[in-house]
Amino acid sequence: LPEGQRIDKASRDSATMRDVAALAGVSFKTVSRVLNLEPSVRPMTEAAVTRAVAALGYRRNSAARSLRSGAHMASIGLVIADLANPLYGIMAKAVESVADREGSVVIIASTSERPQRERAIALNMLNRPVDGLILAPAGQDHRYLQLPRRLGTPVVFLDRPGGGVEADSVVLDNAGGSQEAVEHLIAQGHRRIGYIGDGRTLPSLRNRLDGYRLALAAAEIPYDPALVVLSSSRVELAEAAAAGILRASDPPTAIFADTNRTCIGVLHAVRASGRRIAIAAFDEFELADMLSVPITLVSFDAGELGRTAAELLFARLGGDNSAAREIVLPTRLIVYPGYEPQRVAVATA
Amino acid sequence: LPEGQRIDKASRDSATMRDVAALAGVSFKTVSRVLNLEPSVRPMTEAAVTRAVAALGYRRNSAARSLRSGAHMASIGLVIADLANPLYGIMAKAVESVADREGSVVIIASTSERPQRERAIALNMLNRPVDGLILAPAGQDHRYLQLPRRLGTPVVFLDRPGGGVEADSVVLDNAGGSQEAVEHLIAQGHRRIGYIGDGRTLPSLRNRLDGYRLALAAAEIPYDPALVVLSSSRVELAEAAAAGILRASDPPTAIFADTNRTCIGVLHAVRASGRRIAIAAFDEFELADMLSVPITLVSFDAGELGRTAAELLFARLGGDNSAAREIVLPTRLIVYPGYEPQRVAVATA
DNA sequence: TTGTAAGCGTTATCAA
DNA sequence: TTGATAACGCTTACAA
């Protein structure tokens, strides 16, 4: 497992306990005593040592420390696609909370949805090493994890399944969730329903598209490619995509967005169009209930997702050797009717 | 610096390279070769070693590894109040991005706004140790960082100033931002302006309250304690607080909320009241432009906040020994007029 | 291709 | 109260 980034020792000043001891005029064991706050050190000696430590800018070497003591700091790695996405923030918080309970710290990194960066970061973490890894993958090929897995490091995929390696995963019922949402739109009378999302790369998003198609098929509504724009999940691209199908000759009366990112783009496009378009989307977000337009969301408990993944990882670390599991968490449809504030006169002072 | 959490060596199975070598019938150096992917190993030998590794559940000891090689993994600690808050997610992402550029990983932890947990976590990180620490503090007493600071670990406070220790900080112009927002409300004719927030514990939030008072004073509007509810920053408490002053005999015509959390509570309370109340708040959030009610926000660049803090930290790690700095980043008032969707008939299929 | 010896910087043991 | 020495598990250098 190479690829870890390291700081060359020479680049930092590294005085050792022996250097400090020499400057303070004591043995290096005495320095050790001072730094470990052991009681049996004369105040004068301690002062001399403290001064020498400061003078040399000495920092204890943790590797040597834990080498002899045989203890090591427990840590798990969390590699996620985008920390700035509130959903991942909630998941990260849940993971961190479980890890803390288990006496572990979380090393976290954001891949910006780039598979190559994901690979580099994951290998970097394993090289530190971390005790286990939770990965919300951007890529689909995780064969690079086969070796670490064989060497005993547990891996849990979060929110999105992994590929090419046997490992646990905790995911959502993506197809079921979007199918339910689209069925809801159909039940409201919509028959031309647009789809904005990224149904090409990530399996989880492909499944959401599958759900859309299933719902249409069940209602015997033909799949119209002109209503489906598979762009990336970036807000601006989704907005442009939605604007495009709204401008078309036979526009949709409803649009389904496959993530909270695409949903925001769709909301903006719909507003810009000046039309009333029904909107449904995967992912819940705060203030959905305060929007002026009605919206239907496929909601789920992001904290539960993170918590489940973390608990699974610690179970593995605790010795659970059973076969790799896939845990699928349910989604729940929430219908927000849209909030129209009353036009009451203000009681001005 | 004690207080780090450790896993006792005995609790994990720790076979050593010698154990693996014995089982594989080779010297332990050969095991080392296999694990380091060195080329000069016969496939048969390698297979034997791999088998032994698997059989024993062997994991390389990173401490011993980096001890001899003299290199160590660079890392910085990021301790934040609440990862689930989108603003902190954005900051964390920015920090992570700078750290990655600098070849460092980020160890992240969430304090859930609890000062004691903050202390435990920060000391835990320093004990690992990390090369430096970025801290968005929940508490105000950071004397526990004096020793680590003297021992040479740089610390940067993020978003909120620290207390009792000399260290850099990157904060917002909190007073200025809220003053500007309240002045905006006053300019719109409001004279009874409520304040919902937490003006007691955190200095940054106290400063926001100061800004409110300054704006009132400048307009010669008397400060009315009945309009000010200093509760915690939790959404439900803010909602209850806002509901309270809206029910009172001489209610406000406008409300200022000191964070995005309190703002959400206020929004709900205002909706429940059925009145038209002007709302202003600190912190921007997504979809503010899509809300049905007008809202004025004190906006800032959370990414810039995180980036600045990280860059300052790496400057310190790079040898910058100048006096501790306080960097104050500006805020910007954004007025959202409130979005009223047009009532256009839907072109149904 | 494989093995032997030395040593990384600390903590643990035991002696002074 | 302090110090000398061994040992932690590995990588590096060198030898076979």
XYZ file of C-alpha atoms (C1' of nucleotides) in Angstrom:
730
model
C 0.000 0.000 0.000
C 2.138 2.880 -1.119
C 0.793 6.305 -2.167
C 0.659 7.863 1.301
C 1.872 11.392 1.537
C 4.681 11.934 3.935
C 6.648 14.779 5.319
C 10.326 14.226 5.168
C 11.851 14.224 8.579
C 14.477 16.743 7.595
C 11.846 19.273 6.554
C 10.767 19.673 10.151
C 13.095 20.430 12.976
C 13.354 17.248 14.841
C 15.188 17.435 18.044
C 15.051 14.245 20.047
C 14.779 13.682 23.760
C 18.501 13.198 23.791
C 19.026 16.680 22.359
C 16.719 18.174 24.939
C 18.440 16.199 27.686
C 21.861 17.386 26.572
C 20.743 21.012 26.614
C 19.080 20.634 29.988
C 21.988 18.716 31.439
C 19.981 15.667 32.438
C 19.485 12.175 31.106
C 16.942 11.650 28.361
C 14.857 9.543 30.689
C 14.320 12.589 32.869
C 13.018 14.472 29.871
C 10.612 11.636 29.300
C 9.464 11.931 32.887
C 8.796 15.638 32.584
C 6.852 15.245 29.375
C 4.752 12.483 30.821
C 3.990 14.545 33.892
C 5.450 11.877 36.146
C 5.497 13.156 39.703
C 9.000 12.335 40.815
C 10.890 15.208 39.222
C 12.465 18.095 41.110
C 10.832 21.410 40.101
C 14.211 22.847 39.202
C 14.983 19.928 36.932
C 11.577 20.190 35.385
C 12.058 23.883 34.692
C 15.367 23.229 32.991
C 13.797 20.582 30.806
C 10.821 22.765 29.914
C 13.192 25.531 28.902
C 15.228 23.201 26.722
C 12.063 21.867 25.101
C 10.999 25.368 24.193
C 14.449 26.370 23.020
C 14.707 23.450 20.637
C 11.090 23.477 19.542
C 11.017 19.856 20.539
C 7.974 17.707 19.697
C 7.484 14.212 20.926
C 7.592 11.473 18.308
C 4.299 9.676 18.522
C 5.460 6.710 16.504
C 8.207 5.892 18.935
C 5.834 6.492 21.777
C 3.212 4.060 20.701
C 5.780 1.608 19.450
C 7.110 0.917 22.890
C 3.874 1.366 24.761
C 2.141 -1.034 22.404
C -0.945 1.152 22.343
C -2.131 3.021 19.331
C -4.728 5.628 18.686
C -7.830 4.142 17.219
C -9.089 5.799 14.075
C -11.397 5.181 11.187
C -11.367 6.869 7.811
C -14.393 8.505 6.261
C -14.138 9.318 2.591
C -17.104 11.196 1.230
C -18.033 12.767 -2.035
C -18.844 16.266 -0.867
C -18.655 17.608 2.658
C -20.449 20.771 1.625
C -23.568 18.784 0.803
C -25.691 19.008 3.961
C -26.701 15.368 3.652
C -23.118 14.233 3.848
C -22.544 16.592 6.727
C -25.314 14.842 8.627
C -23.895 11.435 7.768
C -20.418 12.510 8.805
C -21.716 13.777 12.099
C -23.442 10.471 12.801
C -20.311 8.520 11.938
C -18.240 10.756 14.136
C -20.652 10.318 16.980
C -20.508 6.519 16.856
C -16.732 6.584 16.479
C -16.401 8.782 19.504
C -18.517 6.407 21.538
C -16.200 3.615 20.433
C -13.102 5.564 21.418
C -12.034 6.233 17.884
C -11.384 9.394 15.929
C -12.510 10.003 12.382
C -10.172 11.033 9.623
C -12.299 12.637 7.000
C -11.701 13.601 3.434
C -13.772 14.893 0.577
C -13.283 13.563 -2.933
C -15.173 16.293 -4.782
C -16.828 13.436 -6.646
C -13.586 12.510 -8.382
C -12.898 8.769 -8.525
C -9.150 9.180 -8.840
C -8.985 11.401 -5.823
C -11.124 8.914 -3.944
C -8.621 6.205 -4.698
C -5.640 8.292 -3.655
C -7.317 9.389 -0.445
C -8.519 5.939 0.529
C -5.087 4.450 -0.005
C -3.504 7.311 1.859
C -5.743 6.623 4.821
C -5.132 2.909 4.753
C -1.456 3.666 4.693
C -1.567 5.758 7.847
C -3.223 3.328 8.685
C -6.783 3.619 9.869
C -8.496 0.685 11.531
C -11.353 0.725 9.063
C -12.811 2.718 6.244
C -16.230 4.131 5.444
C -16.495 5.176 1.855
C -19.217 7.099 0.042
C -17.681 6.419 -3.319
C -17.451 8.678 -6.305
C -16.108 5.888 -8.494
C -17.300 2.389 -9.166
C -14.128 0.401 -9.417
C -12.829 -0.472 -5.970
C -10.526 -3.289 -6.864
C -7.746 -1.251 -5.315
C -9.327 -2.128 -1.985
C -8.980 -5.867 -2.505
C -5.479 -6.026 -1.056
C -6.254 -3.961 2.041
C -9.394 -6.028 2.553
C -7.423 -9.239 2.323
C -4.979 -7.778 4.806
C -7.858 -7.423 7.208
C -9.079 -3.847 7.068
C -12.879 -3.641 7.110
C -14.575 -1.393 4.578
C -18.174 -0.204 4.543
C -19.655 1.581 1.564
C -22.005 4.377 2.486
C -24.932 5.694 0.450
C -23.555 4.162 -2.725
C -22.454 0.600 -3.393
C -18.864 -0.262 -4.160
C -17.660 -2.293 -7.085
C -15.119 -5.018 -7.557
C -14.506 -5.752 -3.914
C -16.419 -7.694 -1.323
C -17.440 -5.334 1.429
C -20.458 -4.221 3.414
C -22.661 -1.450 2.173
C -25.449 0.679 3.588
C -27.614 2.216 0.919
C -31.081 3.560 0.278
C -33.967 2.015 -1.576
C -33.262 4.349 -4.474
C -35.484 2.758 -7.079
C -38.366 2.359 -4.648
C -38.101 5.936 -3.472
C -38.174 7.568 -6.865
C -40.806 5.178 -8.136
C -43.068 6.174 -5.270
C -42.510 9.857 -5.992
C -43.234 9.526 -9.685
C -46.314 7.432 -8.947
C -47.462 10.268 -6.738
C -47.072 12.705 -9.629
C -48.974 10.348 -11.910
C -51.745 10.017 -9.345
C -52.071 13.785 -9.465
C -52.817 13.541 -13.145
C -49.419 14.238 -14.632
C -48.505 12.263 -17.696
C -45.617 14.281 -19.053
C -43.038 14.046 -16.311
C -39.501 15.286 -16.839
C -36.442 13.697 -15.278
C -33.339 15.706 -14.447
C -30.388 13.874 -13.009
C -27.337 11.779 -13.541
C -28.454 8.323 -14.487
C -25.231 7.268 -16.119
C -22.369 7.034 -13.685
C -23.389 6.201 -10.134
C -25.398 3.032 -9.573
C -27.475 4.737 -6.895
C -28.551 7.416 -9.350
C -29.120 4.849 -12.064
C -31.500 3.134 -9.675
C -33.418 6.348 -9.208
C -33.852 6.584 -12.934
C -34.982 2.963 -12.925
C -37.647 3.861 -10.392
C -38.870 6.646 -12.665
C -39.158 4.243 -15.582
C -40.899 1.628 -13.480
C -43.497 4.131 -12.356
C -44.146 5.222 -15.928
C -44.362 1.650 -17.127
C -46.786 0.716 -14.372
C -49.058 3.546 -15.515
C -48.524 2.647 -19.151
C -47.047 6.020 -19.901
C -44.469 5.724 -22.671
C -40.892 6.690 -21.802
C -40.083 9.873 -23.706
C -36.336 10.497 -24.001
C -37.050 14.142 -24.784
C -38.189 14.566 -21.182
C -35.090 13.025 -19.649
C -31.847 14.966 -19.331
C -28.955 13.087 -17.840
C -26.414 15.713 -16.963
C -24.171 15.902 -13.937
C -25.469 16.651 -10.485
C -24.205 20.217 -10.427
C -26.813 22.829 -9.653
C -26.128 25.000 -12.696
C -26.176 22.115 -15.122
C -29.427 20.839 -13.688
C -30.922 24.297 -14.005
C -29.878 24.520 -17.629
C -31.221 21.048 -18.304
C -34.573 21.809 -16.734
C -34.793 25.120 -18.569
C -34.173 23.223 -21.779
C -37.054 20.793 -21.465
C -39.351 23.550 -20.238
C -38.665 25.528 -23.401
C -39.345 22.550 -25.636
C -42.445 22.302 -27.772
C -44.286 19.771 -25.634
C -42.968 20.545 -22.141
C -43.571 18.447 -19.040
C -46.142 19.406 -16.414
C -44.033 17.878 -13.674
C -40.325 17.284 -13.114
C -38.496 14.781 -10.978
C -34.991 15.704 -9.782
C -32.696 12.908 -8.667
C -30.840 14.726 -5.854
C -31.089 17.803 -3.679
C -28.492 19.419 -5.962
C -30.453 18.891 -9.129
C -33.634 19.849 -7.312
C -32.277 23.290 -6.552
C -31.422 23.759 -10.188
C -34.887 22.626 -11.201
C -36.523 24.980 -8.718
C -34.639 27.901 -10.209
C -35.466 26.886 -13.756
C -39.124 26.474 -12.935
C -39.258 29.860 -11.321
C -37.497 31.443 -14.273
C -39.987 29.813 -16.636
C -42.863 31.500 -14.868
C -44.915 28.317 -15.063
C -46.500 26.154 -12.456
C -44.724 22.878 -12.689
C -45.081 20.132 -10.122
C -41.725 19.183 -8.645
C -40.613 16.021 -6.930
C -37.109 15.152 -5.882
C -34.908 12.710 -4.070
C -33.349 13.939 -0.791
C -34.950 16.106 1.784
C -33.653 19.517 2.702
C -34.327 22.084 5.328
C -37.016 24.655 4.648
C -38.698 22.554 1.990
C -41.841 23.324 3.950
C -41.256 27.051 3.567
C -40.958 27.110 -0.190
C -43.606 28.983 -2.064
C -44.102 26.149 -4.532
C -45.490 22.717 -3.754
C -42.849 20.038 -3.714
C -42.754 16.321 -3.052
C -39.616 14.851 -1.563
C -38.212 11.369 -1.183
C -36.981 11.723 2.346
C -34.732 9.518 4.448
C -32.732 9.665 7.622
C -29.196 10.605 6.641
C -28.066 10.294 10.232
C -29.369 6.746 10.325
C -27.414 5.972 7.187
C -24.174 7.169 8.738
C -24.892 5.576 12.082
C -25.676 2.209 10.532
C -22.503 2.246 8.468
C -20.382 3.158 11.465
C -21.958 0.523 13.658
C -21.401 -2.090 10.994
C -17.764 -1.073 10.731
C -17.199 -1.305 14.457
C -18.935 -4.667 14.529
C -16.380 -5.838 11.960
C -13.560 -4.337 13.978
C -14.974 -6.160 16.950
C -14.520 -9.465 15.180
C -17.704 -10.003 13.184
C -16.520 -12.168 10.313
C -19.849 -12.985 8.702
C -20.374 -12.526 4.976
C -20.545 -9.032 3.544
C -23.950 -7.495 4.042
C -25.960 -4.972 2.074
C -28.276 -2.995 4.289
C -31.019 -1.112 2.464
C -32.732 1.667 4.367
C -36.221 2.817 3.422
C -37.305 6.172 2.090
C -40.462 8.066 2.868
C -42.472 10.322 0.604
C -43.244 13.761 1.988
C -45.667 16.070 0.244
C -45.238 19.779 0.910
C -48.257 21.706 -0.321
C -46.338 24.958 -0.789
C -46.613 27.839 1.580
C -48.561 30.939 0.599
C -48.217 33.626 3.203
C -51.333 35.530 4.086
C -51.582 39.079 2.951
C -52.343 40.620 6.304
C -51.544 44.293 6.749
C -48.599 45.024 8.979
C -49.349 46.788 12.215
C -46.810 49.528 11.761
C -45.663 51.535 14.728
C -0.802 15.894 27.245
C -2.584 12.781 28.453
C -6.274 12.092 27.796
C -5.835 10.369 24.453
C -7.954 7.325 23.944
C -6.035 4.205 23.221
C -6.744 0.677 22.333
C -4.857 -1.776 24.394
C -2.583 -3.877 22.310
C -3.873 -7.078 23.801
C -7.419 -6.281 22.745
C -6.458 -6.670 19.107
C -4.740 -9.673 17.738
C -1.264 -8.590 17.085
C 0.822 -10.985 15.205
C 4.185 -9.581 14.225
C 6.194 -10.034 11.074
C 8.174 -12.661 12.919
C 5.006 -14.666 13.548
C 4.054 -14.433 9.906
C 7.578 -15.379 8.865
C 7.566 -18.395 11.150
C 4.278 -19.619 9.742
C 5.413 -19.033 6.165
C 8.790 -20.605 6.782
C 10.814 -17.581 5.699
C 12.736 -14.826 7.407
C 10.822 -11.837 8.642
C 12.636 -9.641 6.172
C 10.994 -11.550 3.358
C 7.621 -10.790 4.859
C 8.583 -7.142 4.874
C 9.473 -7.414 1.202
C 6.139 -8.915 0.289
C 4.184 -6.314 2.197
C 6.138 -3.496 0.623
C 5.601 -4.921 -2.843
C 9.322 -5.147 -3.434
C 9.952 -6.879 -6.735
C 12.555 -9.445 -5.815
C 10.395 -12.114 -4.240
C 9.635 -15.475 -5.797
C 5.909 -15.862 -6.520
C 5.806 -19.054 -4.489
C 7.397 -17.361 -1.509
C 5.048 -14.454 -1.870
C 2.043 -16.754 -1.920
C 3.197 -18.472 1.249
C 3.597 -15.145 2.976
C 0.229 -13.874 1.811
C -1.387 -17.009 3.123
C 0.295 -16.648 6.489
C -0.736 -13.012 6.684
C -4.346 -13.947 6.101
C -4.214 -16.875 8.500
C -2.905 -14.744 11.341
C -4.948 -11.668 10.541
C -1.691 -9.799 10.522
C -1.699 -5.979 10.267
C 1.412 -3.927 9.855
C 2.363 -1.718 12.769
C 2.496 1.782 11.390
C 4.303 3.164 14.390
C 7.234 0.867 13.903
C 7.137 1.579 10.217
C 7.392 5.319 10.432
C 9.748 5.140 13.363
C 12.531 3.643 11.333
C 11.759 5.377 8.083
C 11.750 8.735 9.857
C 8.782 9.916 7.851
C 5.404 10.563 9.341
C 1.991 11.238 7.945
C 1.128 14.873 8.049
C -2.203 15.712 9.605
C -4.112 18.616 11.037
C -7.024 18.500 13.412
C -10.311 20.248 12.774
C -12.628 20.547 15.734
C -15.971 22.065 14.902
C -19.166 22.714 16.749
C -21.604 20.957 14.456
C -20.825 19.092 11.267
C -24.503 18.859 10.418
C -24.693 22.629 10.081
C -24.192 23.289 6.367
C -21.999 26.298 7.095
C -19.527 24.173 8.993
C -19.665 21.582 6.254
C -18.573 24.232 3.784
C -15.797 25.385 6.094
C -14.645 21.820 6.645
C -14.539 21.196 2.935
C -12.411 24.282 2.385
C -10.027 23.271 5.145
C -9.778 19.783 3.749
C -9.068 21.141 0.314
C -6.164 23.306 1.505
C -4.805 20.478 3.636
C -4.870 18.132 0.703
C -2.940 20.631 -1.386
C -0.382 20.764 1.411
C -0.102 16.994 1.581
C -1.892 16.710 4.882
C -4.985 14.865 5.994
C -7.668 16.312 8.222
C -8.831 14.645 11.379
C -12.230 16.022 12.085
C -14.463 15.939 15.095
C -17.721 17.508 16.120
C -18.220 18.860 19.612
C -22.006 19.191 19.515
C -21.430 22.629 21.015
C -20.200 21.135 24.278
C -17.138 22.848 25.733
C -16.024 19.823 27.720
C -16.196 17.595 24.710
C -14.268 20.190 22.753
C -11.502 20.065 25.310
C -11.347 16.288 25.360
C -11.321 16.078 21.584
C -8.718 18.769 21.100
C -6.387 17.159 23.618
C -6.988 13.768 22.082
C -5.969 15.112 18.709
C -2.899 16.842 20.049
C -1.960 13.596 21.671
C -2.069 11.621 18.442
C -0.454 14.062 17.594
C -1.610 16.330 14.805
C 0.713 18.933 13.353
C -1.717 21.749 14.001
C -5.239 22.449 15.099
C -8.145 24.442 13.705
C -10.815 24.987 16.279
C -14.317 26.407 15.948
C -14.796 26.516 19.673
C -17.902 25.806 21.664
C -16.279 26.995 24.883
C -14.437 30.132 25.776
C -11.712 28.947 28.061
C -8.815 27.560 26.078
C -6.114 27.662 28.693
C -5.757 23.935 28.225
C -4.107 24.790 24.922
C -1.353 26.828 26.520
C 0.923 23.867 27.092
C 0.554 22.425 23.587
C 1.065 25.915 22.164
C 4.256 26.328 24.170
C 5.351 22.952 22.922
C 5.063 24.326 19.428
C 1.729 23.213 17.978
C 0.018 26.003 16.036
C -3.650 26.650 16.700
C -6.094 28.712 14.655
C -9.544 29.587 15.921
C -12.213 29.489 13.269
C -15.439 31.484 13.186
C -15.250 32.171 16.892
C -12.405 33.600 18.935
C -10.617 31.579 21.562
C -9.994 32.595 25.125
C -7.063 32.398 27.474
C -4.456 31.394 24.952
C -2.498 33.314 22.372
C -3.398 31.989 18.954
C -4.538 33.111 15.535
C -8.190 33.501 14.749
C -10.296 34.006 11.651
C -13.689 35.467 12.410
C -16.490 37.485 10.877
C -17.446 41.081 11.418
C -20.349 39.924 13.532
C -21.368 43.252 15.030
C -21.070 45.040 11.709
C -23.111 42.443 9.898
C -26.058 42.406 12.237
C -25.954 46.172 12.631
C -26.256 46.563 8.881
C -29.188 44.145 8.767
C -31.068 45.861 11.560
C -30.390 49.265 9.997
C -31.945 47.876 6.850
C -35.069 46.907 8.777
C -35.196 50.351 10.342
C -34.838 51.976 6.947
C -37.902 50.034 5.889
C -39.866 51.711 8.619
C -39.692 49.107 11.339
C -39.302 50.366 14.860
C -40.322 47.360 16.881
C -37.707 44.797 15.945
C -37.422 41.531 17.805
C -34.160 39.707 18.430
C -33.986 35.931 18.728
C -30.651 34.396 19.486
C -28.036 33.440 21.978
C -26.367 36.596 23.138
C -24.977 35.180 26.324
C -22.400 32.497 25.793
C -20.428 32.825 22.579
C -18.563 36.065 21.968
C -19.421 35.935 18.267
C -23.125 35.823 19.066
C -22.742 38.492 21.725
C -21.265 40.688 19.040
C -24.287 40.122 16.839
C -26.499 41.302 19.659
C -24.199 44.311 20.070
C -24.743 45.138 16.405
C -28.492 45.039 16.946
C -28.247 47.429 19.857
C -25.942 49.748 17.975
C -28.383 49.967 15.088
C -31.248 50.751 17.438
C -29.208 53.342 19.276
C -28.142 55.012 16.046
C -31.819 55.388 15.114
C -32.714 56.480 18.636
C -35.029 53.540 19.091
C -35.094 52.488 22.735
C -33.921 48.960 23.509
C -36.933 46.963 24.634
C -35.991 43.805 26.563
C -39.447 42.416 25.883
C -38.476 42.078 22.224
C -35.260 40.225 22.902
C -35.220 36.526 23.709
C -31.832 35.045 24.397
C -32.340 31.330 24.219
C -30.062 28.715 22.759
C -29.459 28.352 19.067
C -31.622 25.271 18.696
C -34.333 25.493 16.081
C -37.208 24.492 18.356
C -36.219 26.866 21.119
C -35.896 29.716 18.662
C -39.319 28.898 17.269
C -40.837 28.933 20.731
C -39.094 32.189 21.557
C -40.300 33.875 18.399
C -43.813 32.565 18.925
C -43.699 34.086 22.392
C -42.897 37.615 21.359
C -45.359 37.427 18.463
C -48.132 36.577 20.910
C -47.271 39.444 23.229
C -49.433 42.532 23.517
C -47.215 44.861 21.518
C -45.520 42.478 19.075
C -42.639 43.349 16.770
C -43.126 44.044 13.082
C -39.736 42.596 12.251
C -37.457 39.983 13.761
C -33.720 39.499 13.553
C -32.368 35.961 14.053
C -28.734 35.574 14.990
C -27.940 32.326 13.090
C -29.326 30.140 10.349
C -30.595 27.791 13.090
C -32.578 30.449 14.894
C -33.739 31.824 11.568
C -35.430 28.556 10.696
C -37.230 28.582 14.008
C -38.312 32.163 13.439
C -39.571 31.358 9.947
C -41.744 28.606 11.329
C -43.067 30.764 14.133
C -43.893 33.594 11.759
C -45.735 31.256 9.448
C -47.657 29.762 12.357
C -48.626 33.250 13.512
C -50.208 33.972 10.162
C -48.743 37.473 10.156
C -46.471 39.282 7.786
C -43.356 39.929 9.754
C -40.135 41.136 8.185
C -37.283 38.754 8.871
C -33.565 39.318 8.841
C -30.912 36.870 9.930
C -27.235 36.169 10.164
C -25.887 33.395 7.890
C -26.938 32.651 4.386
C -28.551 29.399 3.361
C -29.516 27.697 0.156
C -32.935 28.389 -1.287
C -33.331 31.620 0.655
C -34.265 33.049 -2.728
C -37.053 30.507 -3.132
C -38.822 31.239 0.126
C -42.290 32.662 -0.112
C -41.553 35.365 2.434
C -39.114 38.239 2.015
C -35.957 37.801 3.985
C -32.768 39.748 4.483
C -29.592 37.829 5.199
C -26.166 38.708 6.499
C -24.175 36.626 4.097
C -20.521 35.670 4.054
C -18.223 33.214 2.367
C -17.948 30.220 4.664
C -15.465 28.595 2.314
C -13.254 31.663 2.533
C -13.388 31.441 6.311
C -12.178 27.843 6.289
C -9.624 28.459 3.571
C -8.141 31.445 5.378
C -7.848 29.544 8.631
C -6.180 26.590 6.939
C -3.765 28.772 5.036
C -2.845 30.577 8.217
C -2.228 27.268 9.945
C 0.019 25.987 7.186
C 1.887 29.289 7.181
C 2.586 28.700 10.871
C 3.626 25.130 10.174
C 5.889 26.511 7.487
C 7.727 28.561 10.070
C 5.805 31.837 10.307
C 6.551 32.973 13.863
C 4.989 36.410 13.784
C 2.606 37.533 16.499
C -0.849 35.977 16.674
C -3.203 37.539 14.171
C -6.927 38.107 14.157
C -8.334 38.142 10.650
C -11.806 39.612 10.336
C -13.716 38.787 7.184
C -16.527 41.019 5.954
C -20.210 40.215 5.630
C -22.587 41.300 2.919
C -26.261 42.095 3.200
C -28.521 40.300 0.758
C -32.161 41.227 0.397
C -34.475 38.546 -0.936
C -37.818 40.033 -1.929
C -39.725 36.793 -1.443
C -40.881 34.664 -4.309
C -44.513 34.605 -5.327
C -45.113 32.057 -8.056
C -47.385 33.130 -10.846
C -50.763 31.571 -11.008
C -50.552 30.448 -14.607
C -52.753 27.601 -15.728
C -50.942 24.378 -16.359
C -50.868 23.120 -19.911
C -52.118 19.665 -19.116
C -51.540 16.875 -21.539
C 16.410 -14.166 -4.292
C 16.992 -14.196 0.601
C 18.945 -13.305 5.201
C 21.539 -10.703 9.041
C 22.555 -6.708 11.738
C 21.779 -2.136 13.172
C 19.016 1.374 14.656
C 14.696 4.632 14.577
C 12.909 7.609 19.512
C 10.386 6.469 22.804
C 8.608 3.883 27.240
C 9.372 0.130 30.726
C 12.327 -2.140 33.892
C 15.392 -2.120 37.209
C 19.347 -0.320 39.540
C 21.699 3.548 41.787
C 14.964 11.675 42.506
C 17.631 10.080 38.633
C 19.984 7.105 35.195
C 21.459 2.962 32.343
C 19.770 -0.525 29.529
C 16.473 -3.324 27.063
C 12.739 -3.588 24.119
C 8.845 -2.251 20.899
C 8.276 -3.945 15.288
C 9.691 -2.355 11.667
C 12.941 -0.412 7.559
C 17.493 0.420 5.883
C 22.040 -1.139 4.661
C 24.755 -4.689 3.638
C 26.041 -9.514 3.150
C 25.310 -14.098 1.367
